[in-house]
PDB file of C-alpha atoms (C1' of nucleotides) in Angstrom:
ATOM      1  CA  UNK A   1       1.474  13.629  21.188  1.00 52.00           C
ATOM      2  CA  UNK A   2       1.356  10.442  19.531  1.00 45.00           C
ATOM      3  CA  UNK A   3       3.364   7.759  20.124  1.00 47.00           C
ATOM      4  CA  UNK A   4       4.288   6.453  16.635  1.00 47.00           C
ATOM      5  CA  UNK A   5       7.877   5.386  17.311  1.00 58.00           C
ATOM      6  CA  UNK A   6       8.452   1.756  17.628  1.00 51.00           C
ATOM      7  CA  UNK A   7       6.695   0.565  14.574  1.00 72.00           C
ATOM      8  CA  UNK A   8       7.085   0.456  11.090  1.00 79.00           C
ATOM      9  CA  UNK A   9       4.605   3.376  10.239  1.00 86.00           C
ATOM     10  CA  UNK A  10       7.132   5.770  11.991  1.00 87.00           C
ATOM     11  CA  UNK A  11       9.457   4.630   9.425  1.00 90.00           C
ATOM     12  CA  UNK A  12       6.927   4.201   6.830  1.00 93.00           C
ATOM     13  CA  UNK A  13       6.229   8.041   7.379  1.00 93.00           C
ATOM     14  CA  UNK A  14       9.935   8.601   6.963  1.00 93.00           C
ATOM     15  CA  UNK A  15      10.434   6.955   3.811  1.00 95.00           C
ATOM     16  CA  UNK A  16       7.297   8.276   1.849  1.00 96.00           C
ATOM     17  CA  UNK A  17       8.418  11.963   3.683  1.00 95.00           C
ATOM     18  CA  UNK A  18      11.420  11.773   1.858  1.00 96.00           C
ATOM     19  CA  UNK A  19       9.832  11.059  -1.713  1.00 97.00           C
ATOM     20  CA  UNK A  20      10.959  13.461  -4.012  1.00 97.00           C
ATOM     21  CA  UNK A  21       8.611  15.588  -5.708  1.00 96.00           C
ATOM     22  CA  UNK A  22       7.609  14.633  -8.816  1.00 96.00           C
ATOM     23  CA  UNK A  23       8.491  11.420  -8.542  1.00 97.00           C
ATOM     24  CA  UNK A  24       6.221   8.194  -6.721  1.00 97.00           C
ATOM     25  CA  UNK A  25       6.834   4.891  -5.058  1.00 97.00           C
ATOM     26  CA  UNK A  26       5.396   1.673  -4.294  1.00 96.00           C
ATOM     27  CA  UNK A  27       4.120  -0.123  -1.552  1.00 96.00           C
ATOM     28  CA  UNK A  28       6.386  -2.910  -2.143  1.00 95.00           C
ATOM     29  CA  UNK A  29       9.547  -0.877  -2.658  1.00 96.00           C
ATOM     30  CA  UNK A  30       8.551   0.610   0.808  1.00 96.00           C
ATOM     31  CA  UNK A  31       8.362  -2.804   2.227  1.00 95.00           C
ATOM     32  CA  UNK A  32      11.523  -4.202   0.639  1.00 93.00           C
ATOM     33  CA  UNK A  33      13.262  -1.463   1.821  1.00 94.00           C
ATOM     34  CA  UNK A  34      12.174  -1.728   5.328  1.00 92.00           C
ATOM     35  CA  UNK A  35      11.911  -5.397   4.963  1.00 89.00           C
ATOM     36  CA  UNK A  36       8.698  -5.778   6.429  1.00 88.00           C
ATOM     37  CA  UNK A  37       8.130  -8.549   4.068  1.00 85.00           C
ATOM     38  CA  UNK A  38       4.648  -7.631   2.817  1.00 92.00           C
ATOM     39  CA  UNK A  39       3.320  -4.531   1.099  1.00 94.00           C
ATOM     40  CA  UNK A  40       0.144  -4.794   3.019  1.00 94.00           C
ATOM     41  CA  UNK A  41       2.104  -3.069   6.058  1.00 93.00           C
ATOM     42  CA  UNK A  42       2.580   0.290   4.321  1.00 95.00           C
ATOM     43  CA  UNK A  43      -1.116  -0.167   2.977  1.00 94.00           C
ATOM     44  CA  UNK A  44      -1.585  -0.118   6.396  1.00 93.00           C
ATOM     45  CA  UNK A  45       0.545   2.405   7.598  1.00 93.00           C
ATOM     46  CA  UNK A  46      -0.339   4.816   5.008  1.00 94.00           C
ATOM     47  CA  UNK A  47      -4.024   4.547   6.504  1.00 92.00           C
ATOM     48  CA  UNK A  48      -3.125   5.607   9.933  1.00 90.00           C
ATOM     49  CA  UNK A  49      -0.994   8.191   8.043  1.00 90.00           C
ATOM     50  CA  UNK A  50      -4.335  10.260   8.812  1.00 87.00           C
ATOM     51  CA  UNK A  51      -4.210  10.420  12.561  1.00 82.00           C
ATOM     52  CA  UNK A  52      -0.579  10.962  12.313  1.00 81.00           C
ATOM     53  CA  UNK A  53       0.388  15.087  12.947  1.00 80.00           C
ATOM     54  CA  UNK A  54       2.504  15.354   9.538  1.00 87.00           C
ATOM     55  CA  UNK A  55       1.734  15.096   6.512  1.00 91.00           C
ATOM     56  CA  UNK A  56       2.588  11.990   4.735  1.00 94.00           C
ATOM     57  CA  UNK A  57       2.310  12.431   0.595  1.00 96.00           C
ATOM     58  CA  UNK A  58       0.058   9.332   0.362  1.00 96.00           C
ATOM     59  CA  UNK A  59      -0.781  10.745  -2.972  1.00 96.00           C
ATOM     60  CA  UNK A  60       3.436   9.706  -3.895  1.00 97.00           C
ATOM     61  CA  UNK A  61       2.713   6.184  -2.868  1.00 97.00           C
ATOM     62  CA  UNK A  62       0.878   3.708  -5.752  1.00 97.00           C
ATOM     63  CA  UNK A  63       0.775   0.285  -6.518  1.00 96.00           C
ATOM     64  CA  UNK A  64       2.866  -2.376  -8.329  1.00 94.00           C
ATOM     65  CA  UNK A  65       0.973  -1.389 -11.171  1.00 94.00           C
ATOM     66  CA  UNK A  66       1.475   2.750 -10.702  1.00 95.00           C
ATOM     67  CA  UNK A  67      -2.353   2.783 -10.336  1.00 95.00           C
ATOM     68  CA  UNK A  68      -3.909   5.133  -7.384  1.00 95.00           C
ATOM     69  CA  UNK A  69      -5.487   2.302  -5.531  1.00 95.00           C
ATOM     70  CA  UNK A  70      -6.035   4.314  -2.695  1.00 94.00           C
ATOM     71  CA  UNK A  71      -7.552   7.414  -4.225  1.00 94.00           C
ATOM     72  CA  UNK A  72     -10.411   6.085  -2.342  1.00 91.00           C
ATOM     73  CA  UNK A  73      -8.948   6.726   0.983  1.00 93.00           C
ATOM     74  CA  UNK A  74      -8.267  10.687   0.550  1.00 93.00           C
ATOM     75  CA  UNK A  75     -10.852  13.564   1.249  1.00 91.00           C
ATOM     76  CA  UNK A  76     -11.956  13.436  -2.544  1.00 92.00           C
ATOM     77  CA  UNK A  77     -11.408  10.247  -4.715  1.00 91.00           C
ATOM     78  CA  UNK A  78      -9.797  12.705  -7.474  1.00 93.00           C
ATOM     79  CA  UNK A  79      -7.476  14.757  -4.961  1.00 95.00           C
ATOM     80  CA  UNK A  80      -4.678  12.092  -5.194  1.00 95.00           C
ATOM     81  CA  UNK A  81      -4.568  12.894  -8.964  1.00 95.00           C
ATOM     82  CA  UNK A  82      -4.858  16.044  -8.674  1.00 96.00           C
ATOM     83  CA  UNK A  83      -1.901  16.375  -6.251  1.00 96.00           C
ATOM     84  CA  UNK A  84       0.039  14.227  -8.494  1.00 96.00           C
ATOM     85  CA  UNK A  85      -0.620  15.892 -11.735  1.00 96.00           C
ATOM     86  CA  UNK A  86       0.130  18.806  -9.883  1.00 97.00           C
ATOM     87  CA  UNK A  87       3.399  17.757  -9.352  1.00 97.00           C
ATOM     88  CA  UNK A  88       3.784  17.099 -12.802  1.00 97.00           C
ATOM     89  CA  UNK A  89       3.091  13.708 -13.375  1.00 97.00           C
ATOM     90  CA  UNK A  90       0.912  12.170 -15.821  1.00 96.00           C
ATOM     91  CA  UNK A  91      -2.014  10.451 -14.781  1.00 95.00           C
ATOM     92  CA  UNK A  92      -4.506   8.366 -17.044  1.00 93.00           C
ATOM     93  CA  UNK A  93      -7.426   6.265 -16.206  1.00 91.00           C
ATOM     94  CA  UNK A  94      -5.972   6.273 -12.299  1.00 93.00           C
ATOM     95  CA  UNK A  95      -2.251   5.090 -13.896  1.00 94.00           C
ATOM     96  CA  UNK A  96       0.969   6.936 -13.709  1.00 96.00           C
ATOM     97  CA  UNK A  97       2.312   7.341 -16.723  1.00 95.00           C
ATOM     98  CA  UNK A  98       5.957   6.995 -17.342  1.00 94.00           C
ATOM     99  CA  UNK A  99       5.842   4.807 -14.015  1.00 94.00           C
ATOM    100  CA  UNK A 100       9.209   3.782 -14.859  1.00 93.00           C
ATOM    101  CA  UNK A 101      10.416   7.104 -15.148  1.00 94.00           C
ATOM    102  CA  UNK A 102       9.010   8.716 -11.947  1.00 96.00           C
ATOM    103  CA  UNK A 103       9.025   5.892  -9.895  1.00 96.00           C
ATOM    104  CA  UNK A 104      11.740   6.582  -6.655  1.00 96.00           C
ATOM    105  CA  UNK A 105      13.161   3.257  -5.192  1.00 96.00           C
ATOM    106  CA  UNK A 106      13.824   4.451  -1.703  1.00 95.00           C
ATOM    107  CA  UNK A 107      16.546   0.937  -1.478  1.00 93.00           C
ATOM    108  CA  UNK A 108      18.304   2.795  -5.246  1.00 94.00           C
ATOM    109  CA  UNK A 109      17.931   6.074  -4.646  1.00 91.00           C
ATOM    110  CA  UNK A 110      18.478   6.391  -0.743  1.00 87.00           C
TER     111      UNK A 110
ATOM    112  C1'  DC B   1      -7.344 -14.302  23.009  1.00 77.49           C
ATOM    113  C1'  DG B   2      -9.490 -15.928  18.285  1.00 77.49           C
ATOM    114  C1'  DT B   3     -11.203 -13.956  14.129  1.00 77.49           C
ATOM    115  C1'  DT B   4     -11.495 -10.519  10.511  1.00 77.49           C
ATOM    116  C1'  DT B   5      -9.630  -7.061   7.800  1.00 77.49           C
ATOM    117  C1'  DG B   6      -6.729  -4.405   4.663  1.00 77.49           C
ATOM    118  C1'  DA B   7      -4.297   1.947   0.412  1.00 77.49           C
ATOM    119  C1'  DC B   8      -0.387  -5.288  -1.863  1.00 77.49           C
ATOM    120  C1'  DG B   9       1.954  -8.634  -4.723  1.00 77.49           C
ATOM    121  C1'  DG B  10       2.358 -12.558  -7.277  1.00 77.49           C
ATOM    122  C1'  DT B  11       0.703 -16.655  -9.319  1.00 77.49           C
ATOM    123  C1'  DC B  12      -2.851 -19.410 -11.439  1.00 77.49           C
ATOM    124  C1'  DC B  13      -6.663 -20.164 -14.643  1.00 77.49           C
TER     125       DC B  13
ATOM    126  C1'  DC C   1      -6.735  -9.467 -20.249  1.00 77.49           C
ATOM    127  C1'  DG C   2      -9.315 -10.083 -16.076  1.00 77.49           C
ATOM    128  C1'  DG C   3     -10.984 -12.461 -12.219  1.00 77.49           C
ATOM    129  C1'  DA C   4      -9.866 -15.567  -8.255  1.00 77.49           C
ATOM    130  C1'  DC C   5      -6.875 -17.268  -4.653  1.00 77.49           C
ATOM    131  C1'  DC C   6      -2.912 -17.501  -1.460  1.00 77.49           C
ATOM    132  C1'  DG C   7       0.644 -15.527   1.396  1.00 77.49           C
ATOM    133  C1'  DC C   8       2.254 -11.642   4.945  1.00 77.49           C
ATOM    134  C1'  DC C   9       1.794  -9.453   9.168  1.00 77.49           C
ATOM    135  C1'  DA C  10       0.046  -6.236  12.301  1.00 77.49           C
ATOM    136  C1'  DA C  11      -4.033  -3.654  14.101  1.00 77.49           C
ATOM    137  C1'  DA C  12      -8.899  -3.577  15.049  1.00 77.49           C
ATOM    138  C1'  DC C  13     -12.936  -5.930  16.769  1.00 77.49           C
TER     139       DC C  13
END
DNA sequence: CGTTTGACGGTCC
DNA sequence: CGGACCGCCAAAC
């Protein structure tokens, strides 16, 4: 058993958990929301996401920009596409298109 | 315990 | 439009 409770990847997990599917945030929503102050936390966070027992839809969480900067990071550099397109949204060149559209504000929505 | 790093964001040039 | 630099803050070394 792990021990991720008193830190901000427990609720880091949480938040990107409770993405909608279909729909994709960003690291600095994330981090306004939880008000850790800098994006580079849930960056962070979403790293460790790995070790951690349940699944965390990485794939749901892009940059300012909507681009899959850390496609990288998953088993296959394409799989974070993949599972997004799967999920119905557009991808280009590594961008989400329609980033406006799909992009869930965890501080609007929740 | 000091230094480096890192899946970001924003500004500057 | 793209590359470079700074700021944030915690974990890893």
């Amino acid at each position: 058993m792990s021990k991720e409770q008193p830190t901000f990847f427990f609720k880091v997990y949480n938040i990107v958990r409770q993405v909608p599917r279909g729909r994709v945030t960003t690291y600095g929503a994330v981090a306004n929301y939880l008000e850790l102050g800098s994006a580079r936390m849930v960056g962070w966070a979403m790293n460790k996401s790995f070790s951690s027992e349940k699944p965390v839809p990485a794939h749901r969480v892009v940059n300012r920009e909507g681009r899959l900067t850390g496609k990288n990071h998953f088993a296959h550099p394409n799989m974070m596409q993949e599972l997004l397109e799967n999920e119905g949204i557009v991808i280009v060149k590594d961008k989400v298109q329609n980033f406006a559209k799909v992009f869930w504000n965890p501080s609007q929505e929740l």
